[in-house]
């Protein structure tokens, strides 16, 4: 089954809603999002729904291949992005880049 929900850490909510953060990098547990599907998004901490996102694409990318362009789409520097990913997924190499668009309410 294609997943219909996604969680984000609460601290990223404002960047998602303002359109400053347009991708997320996940591990292989979350590679099954289907392009053109719409997912309901909630905070990881409290499960509070805060938007819907349309999945644009899901592409494999290696941690070592991350660039400043990926970081820009996360509204971070590349060093910040690498630190965030290592904190969430220690030692990870294979990531999946999920790009999305905010769906109007
Ligand atoms: C809550 C949960 O289940 N998992 C994740 C996993 C990742 N992320 C964010 O995606 C980008 C790259 O990993 C960064 O912006 C991360 O902070 C997130 O918010 N929540």
Short mmCIF file of N, CA, C and O and ligand atoms in Angstrom, two decimals:
data_model
loop_
_atom_site.label_atom_id
_atom_site.label_comp_id
_atom_site.label_asym_id
_atom_site.label_seq_id
_atom_site.Cartn_x
_atom_site.Cartn_y
_atom_site.Cartn_z
N UNK A 1 0.83 -1.22 0.00
CA UNK A 1 0.00 0.00 0.00
C UNK A 1 0.86 1.27 0.00
O UNK A 1 1.83 1.35 0.73
N UNK A 2 0.44 2.20 -0.80
CA UNK A 2 1.12 3.49 -0.82
C UNK A 2 0.83 4.26 0.47
O UNK A 2 -0.33 4.37 0.85
N UNK A 3 1.86 4.77 1.13
CA UNK A 3 1.60 5.52 2.36
C UNK A 3 0.81 6.81 2.09
O UNK A 3 1.01 7.47 1.07
N UNK A 4 -0.05 7.15 3.02
CA UNK A 4 -0.89 8.36 2.87
C UNK A 4 -0.63 9.39 3.96
O UNK A 4 -1.31 10.40 4.03
N UNK A 5 0.34 9.09 4.82
CA UNK A 5 0.69 10.05 5.88
C UNK A 5 2.21 10.20 5.92
O UNK A 5 2.95 9.32 5.49
N UNK A 6 2.63 11.34 6.48
CA UNK A 6 4.07 11.60 6.66
C UNK A 6 4.22 12.43 7.93
O UNK A 6 3.36 13.27 8.21
N UNK A 7 5.28 12.18 8.68
CA UNK A 7 5.53 13.02 9.85
C UNK A 7 6.81 13.82 9.65
O UNK A 7 7.74 13.38 8.95
N UNK A 8 6.83 14.99 10.26
CA UNK A 8 8.03 15.84 10.31
C UNK A 8 8.24 16.29 11.75
O UNK A 8 7.27 16.47 12.50
N UNK A 9 9.50 16.49 12.10
CA UNK A 9 9.78 17.11 13.38
C UNK A 9 9.18 18.52 13.36
O UNK A 9 9.24 19.23 12.34
N UNK A 10 8.56 18.85 14.48
CA UNK A 10 7.83 20.11 14.62
C UNK A 10 8.66 21.33 14.22
O UNK A 10 8.13 22.30 13.69
N UNK A 11 9.96 21.28 14.45
CA UNK A 11 10.78 22.45 14.17
C UNK A 11 10.84 22.78 12.67
O UNK A 11 11.28 23.88 12.31
N UNK A 12 10.39 21.86 11.82
CA UNK A 12 10.41 22.14 10.38
C UNK A 12 9.06 22.64 9.85
O UNK A 12 8.95 23.00 8.67
N UNK A 13 8.07 22.70 10.71
CA UNK A 13 6.72 23.06 10.27
C UNK A 13 6.69 24.42 9.55
O UNK A 13 6.13 24.54 8.46
N UNK A 14 7.28 25.43 10.17
CA UNK A 14 7.20 26.78 9.59
C UNK A 14 7.85 26.83 8.21
O UNK A 14 7.33 27.47 7.29
N UNK A 15 8.98 26.16 8.06
CA UNK A 15 9.67 26.16 6.76
C UNK A 15 8.86 25.44 5.68
O UNK A 15 8.89 25.83 4.51
N UNK A 16 8.14 24.41 6.08
CA UNK A 16 7.31 23.69 5.11
C UNK A 16 6.13 24.57 4.69
O UNK A 16 5.85 24.74 3.50
N UNK A 17 5.48 25.18 5.67
CA UNK A 17 4.29 25.99 5.37
C UNK A 17 4.63 27.25 4.59
O UNK A 17 3.80 27.75 3.82
N UNK A 18 5.84 27.77 4.76
CA UNK A 18 6.24 28.98 4.03
C UNK A 18 6.83 28.66 2.66
O UNK A 18 7.17 29.57 1.91
N UNK A 19 6.99 27.38 2.37
CA UNK A 19 7.54 26.99 1.07
C UNK A 19 9.05 27.07 1.00
O UNK A 19 9.64 26.92 -0.08
N UNK A 20 9.73 27.26 2.15
CA UNK A 20 11.20 27.33 2.14
C UNK A 20 11.84 25.95 2.11
O UNK A 20 13.01 25.80 1.78
N UNK A 21 11.08 24.95 2.55
CA UNK A 21 11.60 23.58 2.59
C UNK A 21 10.73 22.74 1.66
O UNK A 21 9.53 22.57 1.91
N UNK A 22 11.32 22.26 0.58
CA UNK A 22 10.53 21.59 -0.46
C UNK A 22 10.96 20.14 -0.71
O UNK A 22 10.43 19.50 -1.61
N UNK A 23 11.91 19.66 0.09
CA UNK A 23 12.29 18.25 0.01
C UNK A 23 12.48 17.69 1.42
O UNK A 23 12.67 18.46 2.38
N UNK A 24 12.45 16.38 1.50
CA UNK A 24 12.89 15.72 2.73
C UNK A 24 13.70 14.50 2.33
O UNK A 24 13.47 13.91 1.26
N UNK A 25 14.65 14.14 3.15
CA UNK A 25 15.52 13.00 2.87
C UNK A 25 15.23 11.93 3.90
O UNK A 25 15.32 12.18 5.11
N UNK A 26 14.84 10.75 3.45
CA UNK A 26 14.36 9.69 4.34
C UNK A 26 15.15 8.41 4.10
O UNK A 26 15.86 8.29 3.10
N UNK A 27 14.97 7.45 5.01
CA UNK A 27 15.63 6.16 4.81
C UNK A 27 14.72 5.23 4.01
O UNK A 27 13.63 5.63 3.58
N UNK A 28 15.15 3.99 3.82
CA UNK A 28 14.39 3.15 2.90
C UNK A 28 13.04 2.71 3.44
O UNK A 28 12.21 2.20 2.68
N UNK A 29 12.77 2.92 4.71
CA UNK A 29 11.43 2.65 5.23
C UNK A 29 10.39 3.58 4.62
O UNK A 29 9.20 3.30 4.65
N UNK A 30 10.86 4.71 4.05
CA UNK A 30 9.92 5.73 3.55
C UNK A 30 10.09 5.99 2.04
O UNK A 30 9.78 7.08 1.57
N UNK A 31 10.55 4.95 1.34
CA UNK A 31 10.78 5.16 -0.10
C UNK A 31 9.55 4.85 -0.96
O UNK A 31 9.61 4.93 -2.18
N UNK A 32 8.45 4.51 -0.31
CA UNK A 32 7.28 4.02 -1.07
C UNK A 32 6.24 5.09 -1.37
O UNK A 32 5.15 4.77 -1.83
N UNK A 33 6.56 6.35 -1.08
CA UNK A 33 5.61 7.42 -1.44
C UNK A 33 5.45 7.46 -2.96
O UNK A 33 6.44 7.32 -3.70
N UNK A 34 4.20 7.64 -3.40
CA UNK A 34 3.93 7.58 -4.83
C UNK A 34 3.82 8.98 -5.42
O UNK A 34 3.05 9.80 -4.90
N UNK A 35 4.56 9.28 -6.49
CA UNK A 35 4.42 10.57 -7.16
C UNK A 35 2.96 10.83 -7.51
O UNK A 35 2.24 9.91 -7.93
N UNK A 36 2.55 12.08 -7.31
CA UNK A 36 1.18 12.56 -7.56
C UNK A 36 0.19 12.21 -6.46
O UNK A 36 -0.94 12.67 -6.49
N UNK A 37 0.59 11.40 -5.48
CA UNK A 37 -0.32 11.14 -4.36
C UNK A 37 -0.25 12.31 -3.39
O UNK A 37 0.72 13.08 -3.37
N UNK A 38 -1.28 12.43 -2.57
CA UNK A 38 -1.34 13.50 -1.57
C UNK A 38 -1.30 12.85 -0.19
O UNK A 38 -2.03 11.88 0.07
N UNK A 39 -0.41 13.35 0.67
CA UNK A 39 -0.26 12.77 2.01
C UNK A 39 -0.65 13.81 3.06
O UNK A 39 -0.46 15.01 2.87
N UNK A 40 -1.21 13.31 4.14
CA UNK A 40 -1.55 14.16 5.29
C UNK A 40 -0.34 14.22 6.19
O UNK A 40 0.24 13.18 6.53
N UNK A 41 0.04 15.44 6.57
CA UNK A 41 1.29 15.65 7.29
C UNK A 41 1.01 16.08 8.73
O UNK A 41 0.20 16.97 8.98
N UNK A 42 1.70 15.42 9.65
CA UNK A 42 1.55 15.77 11.07
C UNK A 42 2.91 15.84 11.73
O UNK A 42 3.92 15.37 11.20
N UNK A 43 2.91 16.44 12.93
CA UNK A 43 4.16 16.53 13.67
C UNK A 43 4.49 15.18 14.28
O UNK A 43 3.60 14.44 14.72
N UNK A 44 5.77 14.86 14.30
CA UNK A 44 6.23 13.61 14.89
C UNK A 44 5.96 13.60 16.40
O UNK A 44 5.54 12.59 16.96
N UNK A 45 6.17 14.76 17.03
CA UNK A 45 6.11 14.82 18.48
C UNK A 45 4.69 14.63 19.03
O UNK A 45 4.49 13.92 20.00
N UNK A 46 3.72 15.34 18.39
CA UNK A 46 2.36 15.37 18.95
C UNK A 46 1.32 14.79 18.01
O UNK A 46 0.14 14.73 18.38
N UNK A 47 1.72 14.45 16.81
CA UNK A 47 0.74 13.93 15.86
C UNK A 47 -0.27 14.97 15.42
O UNK A 47 -1.37 14.62 14.98
N UNK A 48 0.10 16.24 15.49
CA UNK A 48 -0.82 17.33 15.10
C UNK A 48 -0.74 17.53 13.59
O UNK A 48 0.31 17.83 13.06
N UNK A 49 -1.88 17.38 12.90
CA UNK A 49 -1.89 17.58 11.44
C UNK A 49 -1.70 19.05 11.13
O UNK A 49 -2.31 19.91 11.77
N UNK A 50 -0.83 19.33 10.14
CA UNK A 50 -0.64 20.75 9.82
C UNK A 50 -0.66 21.09 8.33
O UNK A 50 -0.68 22.27 7.96
N UNK A 51 -0.68 20.10 7.46
CA UNK A 51 -0.85 20.41 6.03
C UNK A 51 -1.03 19.12 5.25
O UNK A 51 -0.96 18.02 5.80
N UNK A 52 -1.25 19.28 3.95
CA UNK A 52 -1.20 18.15 3.04
C UNK A 52 -0.13 18.48 2.00
O UNK A 52 0.03 19.65 1.60
N UNK A 53 0.58 17.46 1.58
CA UNK A 53 1.63 17.63 0.58
C UNK A 53 1.37 16.68 -0.59
O UNK A 53 0.97 15.53 -0.39
N UNK A 54 1.61 17.20 -1.79
CA UNK A 54 1.57 16.35 -2.98
C UNK A 54 2.99 15.88 -3.26
O UNK A 54 3.92 16.70 -3.39
N UNK A 55 3.16 14.58 -3.34
CA UNK A 55 4.48 14.01 -3.62
C UNK A 55 4.81 14.25 -5.10
O UNK A 55 4.03 13.90 -5.99
N UNK A 56 5.95 14.87 -5.35
CA UNK A 56 6.37 15.15 -6.73
C UNK A 56 7.25 14.01 -7.25
O UNK A 56 7.05 13.52 -8.35
N UNK A 57 8.23 13.61 -6.45
CA UNK A 57 9.13 12.54 -6.90
C UNK A 57 9.82 11.91 -5.71
O UNK A 57 9.88 12.51 -4.62
N UNK A 58 10.31 10.71 -5.91
CA UNK A 58 11.10 9.98 -4.90
C UNK A 58 12.31 9.41 -5.63
O UNK A 58 12.14 8.62 -6.57
N UNK A 59 13.49 9.84 -5.23
CA UNK A 59 14.71 9.44 -5.95
C UNK A 59 15.78 9.01 -4.94
O UNK A 59 15.98 9.70 -3.94
N UNK A 60 16.50 7.92 -5.22
CA UNK A 60 17.61 7.56 -4.32
C UNK A 60 18.76 8.56 -4.43
O UNK A 60 19.03 9.09 -5.51
N UNK A 61 19.37 8.85 -3.31
CA UNK A 61 20.58 9.70 -3.31
C UNK A 61 21.46 9.24 -2.16
O UNK A 61 20.96 8.90 -1.08
N UNK A 62 22.76 9.21 -2.41
CA UNK A 62 23.69 8.79 -1.35
C UNK A 62 24.03 9.98 -0.46
O UNK A 62 24.16 11.11 -0.95
N UNK A 63 24.22 9.70 0.81
CA UNK A 63 24.62 10.75 1.75
C UNK A 63 25.84 11.51 1.23
O UNK A 63 25.88 12.74 1.27
N UNK A 64 26.82 10.79 0.72
CA UNK A 64 28.05 11.44 0.26
C UNK A 64 27.84 12.29 -0.99
O UNK A 64 28.73 13.07 -1.35
N UNK A 65 26.70 12.10 -1.65
CA UNK A 65 26.44 12.85 -2.89
C UNK A 65 25.58 14.09 -2.64
O UNK A 65 25.22 14.79 -3.59
N UNK A 66 25.25 14.37 -1.38
CA UNK A 66 24.45 15.57 -1.10
C UNK A 66 25.23 16.83 -1.46
O UNK A 66 26.44 16.90 -1.23
N UNK A 67 24.52 17.80 -2.00
CA UNK A 67 25.16 19.04 -2.44
C UNK A 67 24.48 20.25 -1.79
O UNK A 67 23.44 20.13 -1.13
N UNK A 68 25.08 21.38 -2.05
CA UNK A 68 24.49 22.63 -1.58
C UNK A 68 23.10 22.86 -2.13
O UNK A 68 22.28 23.52 -1.48
N UNK A 69 22.82 22.30 -3.30
CA UNK A 69 21.47 22.47 -3.87
C UNK A 69 20.43 21.70 -3.05
O UNK A 69 19.33 22.19 -2.82
N UNK A 70 20.81 20.49 -2.59
CA UNK A 70 19.89 19.78 -1.70
C UNK A 70 19.65 20.61 -0.43
O UNK A 70 18.51 20.76 0.03
N UNK A 71 20.73 21.12 0.14
CA UNK A 71 20.63 21.89 1.38
C UNK A 71 19.74 23.13 1.19
O UNK A 71 18.92 23.45 2.05
N UNK A 72 19.91 23.78 0.06
CA UNK A 72 19.09 24.97 -0.24
C UNK A 72 17.60 24.62 -0.21
O UNK A 72 16.77 25.37 0.31
N UNK A 73 17.27 23.44 -0.76
CA UNK A 73 15.86 23.01 -0.78
C UNK A 73 15.37 22.58 0.60
O UNK A 73 14.17 22.38 0.81
N UNK A 74 16.30 22.43 1.54
CA UNK A 74 15.95 22.15 2.94
C UNK A 74 16.01 23.42 3.79
O UNK A 74 15.84 23.36 5.01
N UNK A 75 16.35 24.55 3.15
CA UNK A 75 16.57 25.81 3.86
C UNK A 75 17.66 25.68 4.93
O UNK A 75 17.52 26.16 6.06
N UNK A 76 18.74 25.01 4.56
CA UNK A 76 19.88 24.81 5.48
C UNK A 76 21.17 24.97 4.69
O UNK A 76 21.16 24.98 3.46
N UNK A 77 22.28 25.02 5.45
CA UNK A 77 23.57 24.87 4.79
C UNK A 77 23.83 23.37 4.63
O UNK A 77 23.20 22.54 5.31
N UNK A 78 24.78 23.03 3.78
CA UNK A 78 25.09 21.61 3.58
C UNK A 78 25.61 20.99 4.88
O UNK A 78 25.26 19.85 5.22
N UNK A 79 26.40 21.74 5.63
CA UNK A 79 26.92 21.21 6.91
C UNK A 79 25.77 20.95 7.88
O UNK A 79 25.75 19.91 8.57
N UNK A 80 24.82 21.86 7.93
CA UNK A 80 23.66 21.66 8.81
C UNK A 80 22.86 20.43 8.38
O UNK A 80 22.44 19.63 9.21
N UNK A 81 22.65 20.32 7.07
CA UNK A 81 21.86 19.19 6.56
C UNK A 81 22.54 17.86 6.91
O UNK A 81 21.89 16.92 7.36
N UNK A 82 23.85 17.81 6.70
CA UNK A 82 24.57 16.56 7.03
C UNK A 82 24.44 16.23 8.51
O UNK A 82 24.23 15.08 8.88
N UNK A 83 24.54 17.27 9.36
CA UNK A 83 24.42 17.03 10.81
C UNK A 83 23.03 16.54 11.18
O UNK A 83 22.87 15.61 12.00
N UNK A 84 22.00 17.16 10.59
CA UNK A 84 20.62 16.77 10.88
C UNK A 84 20.39 15.32 10.48
O UNK A 84 19.82 14.52 11.24
N UNK A 85 20.85 14.96 9.30
CA UNK A 85 20.64 13.59 8.83
C UNK A 85 21.38 12.59 9.70
O UNK A 85 20.84 11.54 10.07
N UNK A 86 22.61 12.91 10.08
CA UNK A 86 23.36 11.97 10.92
C UNK A 86 22.74 11.82 12.30
O UNK A 86 22.83 10.76 12.92
N UNK A 87 22.09 12.89 12.78
CA UNK A 87 21.42 12.81 14.08
C UNK A 87 20.19 11.90 14.00
O UNK A 87 19.88 11.16 14.93
N UNK A 88 19.47 11.98 12.86
CA UNK A 88 18.25 11.18 12.71
C UNK A 88 18.58 9.74 12.31
O UNK A 88 17.97 8.79 12.80
N UNK A 89 19.52 9.61 11.39
CA UNK A 89 19.85 8.29 10.81
C UNK A 89 21.37 8.07 10.93
O UNK A 89 22.10 8.18 9.93
N UNK A 90 21.86 7.73 12.11
CA UNK A 90 23.32 7.62 12.29
C UNK A 90 23.95 6.62 11.32
O UNK A 90 23.47 5.50 11.18
N UNK A 91 25.00 7.06 10.65
CA UNK A 91 25.77 6.17 9.77
C UNK A 91 25.11 5.85 8.44
O UNK A 91 25.63 5.05 7.67
N UNK A 92 24.00 6.51 8.12
CA UNK A 92 23.26 6.16 6.89
C UNK A 92 24.03 6.56 5.64
O UNK A 92 24.76 7.57 5.63
N UNK A 93 23.91 5.76 4.60
CA UNK A 93 24.48 6.13 3.30
C UNK A 93 23.35 6.29 2.27
O UNK A 93 23.25 7.31 1.62
N UNK A 94 22.47 5.28 2.20
CA UNK A 94 21.42 5.35 1.17
C UNK A 94 20.19 6.12 1.68
O UNK A 94 19.54 5.69 2.63
N UNK A 95 19.94 7.22 1.02
CA UNK A 95 18.78 8.06 1.35
C UNK A 95 17.83 8.10 0.17
O UNK A 95 18.21 7.76 -0.96
N UNK A 96 16.61 8.57 0.43
CA UNK A 96 15.63 8.79 -0.63
C UNK A 96 15.15 10.23 -0.54
O UNK A 96 14.70 10.68 0.52
N UNK A 97 15.30 10.91 -1.65
CA UNK A 97 14.92 12.32 -1.72
C UNK A 97 13.45 12.39 -2.15
O UNK A 97 13.11 11.99 -3.26
N UNK A 98 12.64 12.86 -1.24
CA UNK A 98 11.21 13.02 -1.53
C UNK A 98 10.96 14.50 -1.75
O UNK A 98 11.18 15.32 -0.84
N UNK A 99 10.53 14.86 -2.97
CA UNK A 99 10.19 16.26 -3.19
C UNK A 99 8.67 16.40 -3.22
O UNK A 99 7.95 15.45 -3.58
N UNK A 100 8.21 17.55 -2.78
CA UNK A 100 6.77 17.72 -2.57
C UNK A 100 6.36 19.16 -2.81
O UNK A 100 7.19 20.08 -2.83
N UNK A 101 5.04 19.32 -2.98
CA UNK A 101 4.43 20.65 -3.11
C UNK A 101 3.32 20.75 -2.08
O UNK A 101 2.58 19.80 -1.86
N UNK A 102 3.20 21.93 -1.52
CA UNK A 102 2.12 22.20 -0.58
C UNK A 102 0.79 22.19 -1.33
O UNK A 102 0.67 22.78 -2.41
N UNK A 103 -0.19 21.49 -0.77
CA UNK A 103 -1.53 21.46 -1.36
C UNK A 103 -2.38 22.51 -0.67
O UNK A 103 -2.37 22.58 0.56
N UNK A 104 -3.09 23.29 -1.45
CA UNK A 104 -3.94 24.31 -0.83
C UNK A 104 -5.02 23.66 0.01
O UNK A 104 -5.54 22.60 -0.34
N UNK A 105 -5.35 24.31 1.10
CA UNK A 105 -6.34 23.72 2.03
C UNK A 105 -7.74 23.75 1.43
O UNK A 105 -8.04 24.50 0.55
C1 LIG B 1 9.77 12.65 12.05
C2 LIG B 1 10.16 11.51 11.22
O1 LIG B 1 9.47 10.51 11.28
N1 LIG B 1 11.26 11.57 10.41
C3 LIG B 1 11.85 12.67 9.88
C4 LIG B 1 12.94 12.49 9.05
C5 LIG B 1 13.50 13.56 8.45
N2 LIG B 1 13.01 14.81 8.69
C6 LIG B 1 13.61 15.96 8.01
O2 LIG B 1 13.91 15.68 6.64
C7 LIG B 1 15.14 16.30 6.29
C8 LIG B 1 16.24 15.36 5.96
O3 LIG B 1 16.21 14.20 6.68
C9 LIG B 1 15.51 17.14 7.41
O4 LIG B 1 14.89 18.36 7.24
C10 LIG B 1 14.92 16.30 8.54
O5 LIG B 1 14.82 16.94 9.70
C11 LIG B 1 11.94 15.00 9.54
O6 LIG B 1 11.47 16.13 9.78
N3 LIG B 1 11.37 13.92 10.11
#
